[in-house]
Amino acid sequence: QVQLVESGGGLVQAGGSLRLSCAASGRTFSSYAMGWFRQAPGKERQFVATISWNSFYTYYADSVKGRFTISRVNARNTVYLQMNSLKFEDTAVYYCAAGPTASAYSGSYSSWGQGTQVTVSS
């Protein structure tokens, strides 16, 4: 398993942008698919985006498609989530996760970060 630490969350106005980072420890980061999920208060954890180990495959939730971009730099053991045109409904705690395959299913991931809060003011 890898240890994951998210950063980059904060308070932003609607229409603004944020870039989340997820730093992984360990030498096997490049062998993992990575995902971003989010959880708003009182709601279930929701899939946001995923990327394969070699960046060849990415997949997004419909709610963020065209606004968010997932990317990774294996040499830096880091995965990113660029979030543009943020909306109030994007407010949530954002989690990164690592697993064997790129998937929208949270159960596919074996390692999770502690989360970073994103708050979008309307």
Coordinates of C-alpha atoms in Angstrom, one line a residue:
Q1 CA 0.0 0.0 0.0
V2 CA 0.9 3.6 -0.4
Q3 CA 0.3 6.5 2.0
L4 CA -1.5 9.5 0.5
V5 CA -1.6 13.1 1.5
E6 CA -3.9 15.6 -0.2
S7 CA -3.3 19.4 -0.2
G8 CA -4.6 22.4 -2.1
G9 CA -8.1 22.7 -0.8
G10 CA -9.5 26.0 0.4
L11 CA -12.2 28.6 0.0
V12 CA -12.9 29.9 -3.5
Q13 CA -15.7 31.9 -5.1
A14 CA -18.0 30.3 -7.6
G15 CA -16.4 30.4 -11.0
G16 CA -12.9 30.2 -9.6
S17 CA -10.3 27.5 -9.8
L18 CA -8.3 25.3 -7.4
R19 CA -5.7 22.6 -8.0
L20 CA -5.6 19.7 -5.6
S21 CA -2.5 17.6 -5.1
C22 CA -2.1 14.1 -3.7
A23 CA 1.4 13.1 -2.7
A24 CA 2.2 9.4 -2.3
S25 CA 4.9 7.7 -0.4
G26 CA 6.6 4.5 -1.6
R27 CA 8.4 3.4 -4.7
T28 CA 5.4 1.7 -6.3
F29 CA 3.2 4.8 -7.0
S30 CA 3.6 4.4 -10.8
S31 CA 2.0 1.0 -10.6
Y32 CA -1.2 2.3 -9.2
A33 CA -4.3 3.7 -10.8
M34 CA -5.4 6.8 -8.9
G35 CA -8.8 8.3 -8.2
W36 CA -10.4 11.4 -6.7
F37 CA -13.6 11.1 -4.7
R38 CA -15.6 13.7 -2.7
Q39 CA -18.0 13.7 0.1
A40 CA -20.4 16.6 1.0
P41 CA -22.0 16.9 4.4
G42 CA -24.8 14.4 4.8
K43 CA -24.1 12.7 1.5
E44 CA -22.3 9.5 0.4
R45 CA -18.8 9.6 -1.0
Q46 CA -19.0 10.3 -4.8
F47 CA -16.7 9.5 -7.6
V48 CA -15.0 12.4 -9.3
A49 CA -12.2 11.2 -11.6
T50 CA -9.7 8.4 -12.2
I51 CA -6.5 8.0 -14.1
S52 CA -4.6 4.8 -15.1
W53 CA -1.0 4.2 -14.0
N54 CA 0.4 5.4 -17.4
S55 CA -2.1 8.3 -17.8
F56 CA -3.5 6.7 -21.0
Y57 CA -6.9 6.4 -19.5
T58 CA -9.0 9.0 -17.7
Y59 CA -12.6 9.0 -16.7
Y60 CA -14.8 11.6 -15.1
A61 CA -18.1 11.9 -13.4
D62 CA -20.7 13.7 -15.6
S63 CA -21.0 16.4 -13.0
V64 CA -17.4 17.5 -13.4
K65 CA -16.7 16.6 -17.1
G66 CA -15.2 19.6 -19.0
R67 CA -14.4 21.5 -15.8
F68 CA -12.0 19.2 -13.9
T69 CA -8.8 17.5 -15.1
I70 CA -7.0 14.7 -13.5
S71 CA -3.3 14.2 -14.2
R72 CA -0.2 12.6 -12.6
V73 CA 3.5 12.9 -12.6
N74 CA 5.0 9.5 -11.6
A75 CA 8.4 10.9 -11.2
R76 CA 7.0 13.1 -8.4
N77 CA 4.7 10.5 -6.9
T78 CA 1.9 13.0 -7.3
V79 CA -1.6 13.1 -8.8
Y80 CA -3.4 16.4 -9.4
L81 CA -7.0 17.5 -9.8
Q82 CA -7.3 20.8 -11.6
M83 CA -10.8 22.2 -10.9
N84 CA -12.1 25.1 -13.0
S85 CA -15.4 26.9 -13.1
L86 CA -16.2 25.7 -9.6
K87 CA -19.8 25.6 -8.5
F88 CA -21.3 25.8 -5.0
E89 CA -22.3 22.1 -5.4
D90 CA -18.6 21.2 -5.7
T91 CA -18.2 21.9 -2.0
A92 CA -17.0 18.8 -0.3
V93 CA -14.1 17.0 1.3
Y94 CA -11.9 15.6 -1.6
Y95 CA -10.1 12.4 -1.2
C96 CA -7.5 10.7 -3.4
A97 CA -7.2 7.0 -3.6
A98 CA -4.9 4.4 -5.0
G99 CA -5.8 1.0 -6.5
P100 CA -4.9 -1.6 -9.1
T101 CA -7.3 -0.4 -11.8
A102 CA -8.8 2.9 -12.8
S103 CA -12.4 2.7 -11.6
A104 CA -15.4 4.8 -10.6
Y105 CA -16.1 2.3 -7.8
S106 CA -14.7 3.2 -4.4
G107 CA -14.3 -0.4 -3.4
S108 CA -11.6 -0.8 -6.1
Y109 CA -9.2 1.4 -4.1
S110 CA -7.1 0.1 -1.3
S111 CA -5.4 3.2 0.0
W112 CA -7.0 6.6 0.8
G113 CA -5.8 10.0 1.9
Q114 CA -7.2 11.9 4.8
G115 CA -9.0 14.4 2.6
T116 CA -8.8 18.1 1.9
Q117 CA -11.8 20.6 2.2
V118 CA -13.0 22.5 -0.8
T119 CA -15.5 25.2 -0.1
V120 CA -17.1 27.2 -3.0
S121 CA -19.0 30.3 -2.0
S122 CA -21.9 31.3 -4.1

